[in-house]
CSV table of C-alpha atoms in Angstrom, one decimal:
chain,number,residue,atom,x,y,z
A,26,MET,CA,-10.3,-8.7,-17.9
A,27,SER,CA,-8.0,-6.2,-16.7
A,28,ASN,CA,-4.4,-6.3,-17.6
A,29,LEU,CA,-3.5,-8.0,-14.3
A,30,GLU,CA,-5.7,-10.6,-14.6
A,31,LYS,CA,-3.5,-12.1,-17.2
A,32,PHE,CA,-0.9,-13.0,-14.9
A,33,LYS,CA,-1.6,-16.8,-13.7
A,34,VAL,CA,-0.9,-17.4,-10.2
A,35,ALA,CA,0.2,-20.8,-8.6
A,36,ILE,CA,-1.0,-21.4,-5.4
A,37,LEU,CA,1.3,-23.5,-3.2
A,38,LEU,CA,-0.7,-25.0,-0.4
A,39,ALA,CA,0.9,-27.5,2.0
A,40,THR,CA,-1.4,-29.1,4.4
A,41,LYS,CA,-1.4,-31.5,7.2
A,42,ASP,CA,-4.8,-32.6,9.2
A,43,GLY,CA,-5.9,-29.1,8.7
A,44,ALA,CA,-9.6,-30.0,8.2
A,45,GLU,CA,-11.2,-27.8,11.0
A,46,PHE,CA,-9.8,-24.4,9.6
A,47,LEU,CA,-9.2,-25.4,5.8
A,48,PRO,CA,-12.6,-24.6,4.5
A,49,GLU,CA,-12.2,-20.9,5.4
A,50,GLN,CA,-8.8,-20.6,3.9
A,51,LEU,CA,-10.1,-22.2,0.4
A,52,GLN,CA,-13.1,-19.7,0.7
A,53,SER,CA,-11.1,-16.8,0.8
A,54,TYR,CA,-9.0,-18.2,-2.3
A,55,ARG,CA,-12.5,-17.9,-3.8
A,56,ASP,CA,-13.2,-14.5,-2.9
A,57,GLN,CA,-10.0,-13.0,-4.6
A,58,ARG,CA,-10.6,-10.2,-6.7
A,59,HIS,CA,-7.7,-11.3,-8.8
A,60,GLY,CA,-9.1,-14.5,-10.2
A,61,ASN,CA,-6.8,-15.9,-12.5
A,62,TRP,CA,-5.0,-19.0,-10.1
A,63,GLU,CA,-4.7,-22.4,-9.5
A,64,LEU,CA,-4.1,-24.4,-6.8
A,65,HIS,CA,-1.5,-26.9,-6.3
A,66,VAL,CA,-1.9,-29.0,-2.9
A,67,SER,CA,0.9,-30.8,-1.3
A,68,ASP,CA,-0.5,-33.4,1.8
A,69,ASP,CA,1.8,-34.8,4.5
A,70,GLY,CA,-0.5,-37.9,4.9
A,71,SER,CA,-3.6,-36.1,6.7
A,72,SER,CA,-5.6,-38.3,8.8
A,73,ASP,CA,-8.8,-36.4,9.0
A,74,SER,CA,-10.8,-34.9,5.9
A,75,THR,CA,-8.5,-32.5,4.5
A,76,THR,CA,-8.1,-34.6,1.2
A,77,ASP,CA,-11.9,-34.9,1.1
A,78,ILE,CA,-12.1,-31.1,1.3
A,79,ILE,CA,-9.8,-30.4,-1.4
A,80,ASP,CA,-11.0,-33.2,-3.7
A,81,GLN,CA,-14.8,-31.4,-3.1
A,82,PHE,CA,-13.4,-27.9,-3.6
A,83,ALA,CA,-11.6,-28.9,-6.9
A,84,ARG,CA,-15.2,-30.0,-8.1
A,85,ASP,CA,-16.9,-26.9,-7.2
A,86,ILE,CA,-14.7,-24.4,-8.6
A,87,SER,CA,-13.3,-23.5,-12.2
A,88,GLN,CA,-10.0,-22.9,-11.4
A,89,ARG,CA,-7.3,-26.2,-11.9
A,90,VAL,CA,-6.4,-27.9,-8.7
A,91,GLY,CA,-3.9,-30.5,-8.4
A,92,ARG,CA,-3.3,-32.5,-5.1
A,93,ARG,CA,-0.4,-34.8,-4.4
A,94,ARG,CA,1.5,-36.7,-1.4
A,95,GLY,CA,3.9,-34.5,0.3
A,96,PRO,CA,7.5,-35.6,1.3
A,97,CYS,CA,6.3,-36.2,4.9
A,98,GLN,CA,9.6,-34.8,6.5
A,99,GLY,CA,8.1,-31.5,8.1
A,100,PHE,CA,6.5,-28.2,6.8
A,101,TRP,CA,9.3,-26.7,5.0
A,102,ARG,CA,9.9,-29.6,3.3
A,103,ASN,CA,6.6,-29.7,2.1
A,104,PHE,CA,6.5,-26.1,1.0
A,105,MET,CA,10.2,-26.5,-0.8
A,106,SER,CA,8.8,-29.7,-2.5
A,107,LEU,CA,6.0,-27.5,-4.2
A,108,ALA,CA,8.3,-24.5,-4.7
A,109,ARG,CA,11.1,-26.6,-6.2
A,110,ASP,CA,8.8,-28.4,-8.7
A,111,ARG,CA,9.6,-27.4,-12.3
A,112,ASN,CA,6.0,-28.9,-13.4
A,113,ILE,CA,4.4,-26.3,-11.6
A,114,THR,CA,4.6,-22.8,-13.7
A,115,GLY,CA,2.8,-19.9,-13.8
A,116,ASP,CA,3.7,-16.1,-13.9
A,117,PHE,CA,3.6,-15.7,-9.9
A,118,PHE,CA,3.7,-18.2,-6.8
A,119,ALA,CA,1.9,-18.1,-3.7
A,120,PHE,CA,2.8,-20.2,-0.4
A,121,SER,CA,-0.2,-20.5,1.4
A,122,ASP,CA,-0.9,-22.1,5.0
A,123,GLN,CA,-3.7,-24.1,5.8
A,124,ASP,CA,-5.8,-22.1,8.5
A,125,ASP,CA,-5.3,-18.4,7.3
A,126,ILE,CA,-8.0,-16.2,5.8
A,127,TRP,CA,-6.3,-14.1,3.0
A,128,SER,CA,-8.1,-10.7,2.2
A,129,LYS,CA,-10.0,-10.4,-1.0
A,130,GLU,CA,-7.1,-8.0,-2.2
A,131,LYS,CA,-4.3,-10.3,-1.4
A,132,LEU,CA,-3.4,-11.6,-4.5
A,133,THR,CA,-4.5,-8.2,-6.4
A,134,ARG,CA,-2.1,-6.4,-4.3
A,135,ALA,CA,1.1,-8.7,-4.8
A,136,VAL,CA,0.4,-9.0,-8.4
A,137,ASN,CA,0.1,-5.3,-9.1
A,138,TRP,CA,3.8,-4.8,-7.4
A,139,LEU,CA,5.2,-7.9,-9.3
A,140,ALA,CA,4.1,-7.0,-12.6
A,141,GLY,CA,6.3,-3.8,-12.4
A,142,ILE,CA,9.4,-5.9,-11.8
A,143,PRO,CA,11.2,-6.9,-14.9
A,144,GLU,CA,11.1,-10.8,-15.3
A,145,THR,CA,14.8,-11.5,-15.2
A,146,ILE,CA,15.0,-10.1,-11.5
A,147,PRO,CA,14.0,-12.3,-8.7
A,148,ALA,CA,11.2,-10.8,-6.7
A,149,VAL,CA,9.3,-11.7,-3.4
A,150,TYR,CA,6.0,-9.7,-2.2
A,151,CYS,CA,5.3,-10.4,1.5
A,152,GLY,CA,3.4,-8.2,4.0
A,153,ARG,CA,2.2,-7.9,7.6
A,154,THR,CA,-0.6,-10.2,9.1
A,155,GLU,CA,-3.7,-9.5,11.5
A,156,ILE,CA,-3.4,-12.2,14.3
A,157,VAL,CA,-6.9,-13.9,14.7
A,158,ASP,CA,-8.0,-16.3,17.6
A,159,ARG,CA,-9.6,-19.8,16.7
A,160,ALA,CA,-12.9,-17.7,16.0
A,161,GLY,CA,-11.3,-15.6,13.5
A,162,LEU,CA,-11.4,-12.6,16.1
A,163,THR,CA,-8.6,-9.8,16.0
A,164,LEU,CA,-6.0,-10.3,19.0
A,165,GLY,CA,-3.6,-7.8,17.2
A,166,TYR,CA,-0.9,-7.4,14.6
A,167,SER,CA,2.2,-8.9,13.6
A,168,GLN,CA,5.3,-6.8,13.9
A,169,LEU,CA,5.6,-3.7,11.5
A,170,PHE,CA,9.2,-3.6,9.9
A,171,THR,CA,10.2,-0.1,8.8
A,172,LYS,CA,13.6,-0.8,7.3
A,173,ALA,CA,14.7,-1.9,3.9
A,174,ALA,CA,14.5,-5.6,3.1
A,175,SER,CA,18.1,-6.6,2.0
A,176,PHE,CA,20.4,-9.5,2.4
A,177,GLN,CA,22.5,-7.8,5.6
A,178,ASN,CA,18.8,-8.2,7.1
A,179,ALA,CA,18.1,-11.6,6.0
A,180,LEU,CA,21.1,-13.2,7.0
A,181,VAL,CA,20.1,-12.5,10.7
A,182,GLU,CA,16.0,-11.8,10.8
A,183,ASN,CA,13.0,-12.9,8.4
A,184,ILE,CA,10.5,-10.1,7.7
A,185,GLY,CA,8.5,-12.5,5.4
A,186,GLY,CA,6.0,-14.7,6.7
A,187,GLY,CA,5.8,-17.6,4.4
A,188,ASN,CA,2.0,-17.5,4.4
A,189,THR,CA,2.3,-13.6,2.8
A,190,MET,CA,4.9,-14.6,0.3
A,191,VAL,CA,4.2,-14.3,-3.2
A,192,PHE,CA,6.8,-14.5,-6.0
A,193,ASN,CA,8.1,-14.9,-9.5
A,194,ARG,CA,9.5,-17.1,-12.0
A,195,ALA,CA,12.9,-15.5,-11.7
A,196,ALA,CA,12.6,-16.4,-7.8
A,197,LYS,CA,11.4,-19.8,-8.3
A,198,LYS,CA,14.1,-20.9,-10.6
A,199,LEU,CA,16.5,-19.6,-7.8
A,200,LEU,CA,14.6,-22.4,-5.3
A,201,GLU,CA,14.9,-24.9,-8.2
A,202,ALA,CA,18.5,-24.3,-9.1
A,203,CYS,CA,19.5,-25.1,-5.3
A,204,GLU,CA,19.9,-28.4,-4.4
A,205,PRO,CA,18.1,-29.7,-1.2
A,206,VAL,CA,19.8,-27.9,2.1
A,207,GLU,CA,19.0,-27.8,5.6
A,208,VAL,CA,17.5,-24.5,6.8
A,209,ILE,CA,15.5,-23.1,9.2
A,210,ALA,CA,12.1,-22.7,7.0
A,211,HIS,CA,11.0,-22.2,3.5
A,212,ASP,CA,10.2,-18.4,3.9
A,213,TRP,CA,13.6,-17.3,5.7
A,214,TRP,CA,15.4,-19.3,3.0
A,215,THR,CA,13.5,-17.4,0.2
A,216,TYR,CA,13.9,-14.1,1.6
A,217,GLN,CA,17.7,-15.0,2.1
A,218,LEU,CA,18.2,-16.6,-1.6
A,219,VAL,CA,16.3,-13.8,-3.3
A,220,THR,CA,18.2,-10.5,-1.7
A,221,ALA,CA,21.8,-12.4,-1.5
A,222,THR,CA,21.4,-13.0,-5.5
A,223,GLY,CA,20.7,-9.3,-6.1
A,224,GLY,CA,16.6,-10.0,-6.3
A,225,ILE,CA,14.1,-7.2,-4.7
A,226,VAL,CA,11.6,-8.1,-1.7
A,227,ASP,CA,8.7,-5.8,-1.3
A,228,TYR,CA,7.2,-5.6,2.4
A,229,ASP,CA,3.6,-4.4,2.5
A,230,PRO,CA,2.6,-2.5,5.7
A,231,GLN,CA,-0.7,-3.1,5.3
A,232,PRO,CA,-2.3,-6.6,6.5
A,233,CYS,CA,-3.0,-9.0,3.4
A,234,LEU,CA,-4.2,-12.2,5.5
A,235,LYS,CA,-5.5,-13.1,9.0
A,236,TYR,CA,-3.3,-15.5,10.4
A,237,ARG,CA,-4.9,-17.7,12.5
A,238,GLN,CA,-3.7,-18.3,16.3
A,239,HIS,CA,-4.2,-21.7,17.7
A,240,GLY,CA,-2.8,-24.7,19.6
A,241,ARG,CA,-2.0,-26.9,16.4
A,242,ASN,CA,0.1,-24.1,14.5
A,243,VAL,CA,3.5,-25.4,13.2
A,244,SER,CA,5.1,-21.8,14.3
A,245,GLY,CA,3.2,-19.5,16.3
A,246,SER,CA,3.1,-15.7,16.2
A,247,ARG,CA,3.1,-13.2,19.3
A,248,THR,CA,2.1,-10.2,20.3
A,249,GLY,CA,2.8,-7.1,22.6
A,250,LEU,CA,5.0,-7.9,25.5
A,251,ASP,CA,5.0,-11.8,25.0
A,252,ALA,CA,6.7,-11.0,21.6
A,253,LEU,CA,9.0,-8.7,23.2
A,254,ILE,CA,10.4,-11.5,25.5
A,255,HIS,CA,10.4,-14.2,22.9
A,256,ARG,CA,12.5,-12.1,20.5
A,257,PHE,CA,14.9,-11.3,23.5
A,258,MET,CA,15.4,-15.0,24.3
A,259,THR,CA,16.0,-16.0,20.9
A,260,LEU,CA,18.7,-13.8,20.2
A,261,PHE,CA,21.2,-14.8,22.9
A,262,PRO,CA,23.3,-18.2,22.5
A,263,ASN,CA,22.8,-20.9,22.1
A,264,ARG,CA,19.8,-20.9,19.7
A,265,GLU,CA,21.0,-17.8,18.0
A,266,PHE,CA,24.4,-19.3,16.9
A,267,GLU,CA,22.5,-22.6,15.9
A,268,THR,CA,20.3,-20.4,13.7
A,269,ASN,CA,23.2,-18.8,12.0
A,270,ASP,CA,25.4,-21.7,11.6
A,271,ILE,CA,22.8,-23.4,9.7
A,272,HIS,CA,22.2,-20.2,7.3
A,273,ILE,CA,26.0,-19.7,6.8
A,274,ASP,CA,26.3,-23.4,5.8
A,275,ALA,CA,23.0,-23.5,3.3
A,276,LEU,CA,24.1,-20.2,1.6
A,277,LEU,CA,28.0,-20.9,1.2
A,278,SER,CA,26.5,-24.3,-0.2
A,279,ILE,CA,25.3,-22.5,-3.0
A,280,LYS,CA,28.0,-19.8,-3.1
A,281,GLN,CA,28.4,-19.9,-7.0
A,282,LEU,CA,25.1,-18.2,-7.1
A,283,LEU,CA,25.6,-15.4,-4.5
A,284,ARG,CA,26.4,-11.7,-5.6
A,285,PRO,CA,30.2,-11.0,-4.4
A,286,GLU,CA,28.8,-8.5,-1.8
A,287,SER,CA,26.7,-10.9,-0.2
A,288,ILE,CA,29.3,-13.7,0.3
A,289,ALA,CA,31.8,-10.8,1.8
A,290,SER,CA,28.8,-10.1,4.4
A,291,ILE,CA,28.7,-13.8,5.0
A,292,GLU,CA,32.2,-14.5,5.8
A,293,LEU,CA,32.8,-11.3,7.7
A,294,PHE,CA,29.6,-12.0,9.8
A,295,ALA,CA,31.1,-15.7,10.6
A,296,ALA,CA,34.3,-14.2,11.4
A,297,ALA,CA,32.4,-11.9,13.9
A,298,ARG,CA,31.3,-14.9,15.6
A,299,LYS,CA,35.1,-15.5,16.8
A,300,GLY,CA,38.1,-13.8,17.8
A,301,PHE,CA,38.3,-10.9,20.5
A,302,LEU,CA,35.8,-8.4,21.7
A,303,LEU,CA,36.8,-5.4,19.5
A,304,GLU,CA,37.2,-7.6,16.2
A,305,ARG,CA,34.1,-9.0,16.7
A,306,VAL,CA,32.4,-5.7,17.0
A,307,ARG,CA,34.5,-4.2,14.1
A,308,LEU,CA,33.4,-7.1,11.8
A,309,LEU,CA,30.0,-7.4,12.8
A,310,ARG,CA,29.8,-3.5,11.6
A,311,GLN,CA,32.1,-4.4,8.5
A,312,SER,CA,29.5,-7.0,7.8
A,313,GLY,CA,26.5,-4.6,7.3
A,314,VAL,CA,24.1,-7.2,9.3
A,315,TYR,CA,21.2,-5.7,11.0
A,316,ARG,CA,17.6,-6.1,12.7
A,317,GLN,CA,14.9,-4.6,11.8
A,318,GLY,CA,14.3,-2.8,15.6
A,319,THR,CA,16.8,-1.2,17.6
A,320,PHE,CA,16.5,-3.7,20.5
A,321,GLU,CA,17.2,-6.5,18.6
A,322,ASN,CA,19.9,-4.9,17.0
A,323,VAL,CA,21.5,-4.1,20.4
A,324,ALA,CA,20.6,-7.7,21.8
A,325,MET,CA,22.5,-8.9,18.5
A,326,PHE,CA,26.0,-7.2,19.5
A,327,LEU,CA,25.4,-8.1,23.2
A,328,GLY,CA,24.9,-11.9,22.1
A,329,ILE,CA,28.0,-11.9,20.0
A,330,ILE,CA,30.0,-10.3,22.9
A,331,TRP,CA,28.4,-12.6,25.4
A,332,ALA,CA,29.4,-15.7,23.3
A,333,MET,CA,33.1,-14.8,23.8
A,334,PHE,CA,32.8,-14.6,27.3
A,335,LEU,CA,30.6,-18.2,27.4
A,336,ARG,CA,33.2,-19.6,25.2
A,337,ARG,CA,36.5,-18.5,27.2
A,338,GLU,CA,34.5,-19.5,30.4
A,339,LEU,CA,33.3,-23.0,28.8
A,340,ARG,CA,37.4,-23.5,27.7
A,341,LEU,CA,38.4,-23.0,31.4
A,342,ARG,CA,36.3,-25.3,32.8
A,343,GLY,CA,37.0,-28.2,30.0
A,344,CYS,CA,33.6,-28.5,28.4
A,345,PRO,CA,33.3,-29.3,24.8
A,346,VAL,CA,32.7,-25.5,23.5
A,347,GLU,CA,31.3,-26.7,20.2
A,348,GLN,CA,28.6,-29.0,21.7
A,349,VAL,CA,27.5,-26.6,24.2
A,350,VAL,CA,27.5,-23.5,22.2
A,351,TRP,CA,27.4,-24.0,18.5
A,352,ARG,CA,26.1,-27.4,18.0
A,353,VAL,CA,24.0,-27.5,15.1
A,354,LYS,CA,20.4,-28.6,15.5
A,355,PRO,CA,19.1,-30.6,12.5
A,356,ALA,CA,16.6,-28.4,10.8
A,357,GLY,CA,13.5,-30.4,11.8
A,358,ALA,CA,14.2,-29.6,15.4
A,359,TRP,CA,12.7,-26.5,14.9
A,360,ARG,CA,9.5,-27.2,13.8
């Protein structure tokens, strides 16, 4: 046994009618070079053979497998129910979708990095993905992020897909410490929470899994021109403002856990979404928030400026501004 094999990884798998692709995902667990893992499954009331497949898998392997019924309140709540469960223990914890194919080195690469981080520091490993079709043929790769991971980035952008995330006990304790809040997704919330409290996030540019693109994905992935257009469309009001409102409310609800620098960035960013043009630009720059791409950064600035003119126009027309632009949707609406 290598030195890394002493670290146990608890795989957190959320399922819902995943029978079609689940066997390949489970097989990719068995193929891991890091063999010290156990599987915890939370199933949101599958009506196909998903649970039968899980039960058979449990009988076929030596690793521990636990299965339970999920909260049946959407994908991110299912994942969070696993992440916040204090009865699930281990050295490290890995979110897993039901329809991917992990590379054989996925856990090894994550454990190798996490093992070098002091246990008291919250830490998350994440990475790029290879996008494949239903048959497993390559379609492309997820966006390559090259700027540093930080809270100022996490406030406006998520660089880590949950299916790539592996985190340590300190990060899990943070998730456990937070009362359930409305968020956009479990992975974005994990990125924000860990960086806001002084933790570390490592982004691996080498793809660690095959992300299967198909019609039933809860959240899809885009490549090429389609990805560029999609990113452009989501940066402008009102969707961007609704997303930011949800994040700001969630983070301020756990203000006592955050670093002073993180709180300052939140407050400056929130203030930048109000006021006059020059004040918005000044406050946005002071907040330090940034996106990974130049295009996205420009669009973010333009979106905040455009919102000012839109707000003024709506007031002149007697429209309820808060309902039109800053109406916060329930987090489940983003599923």
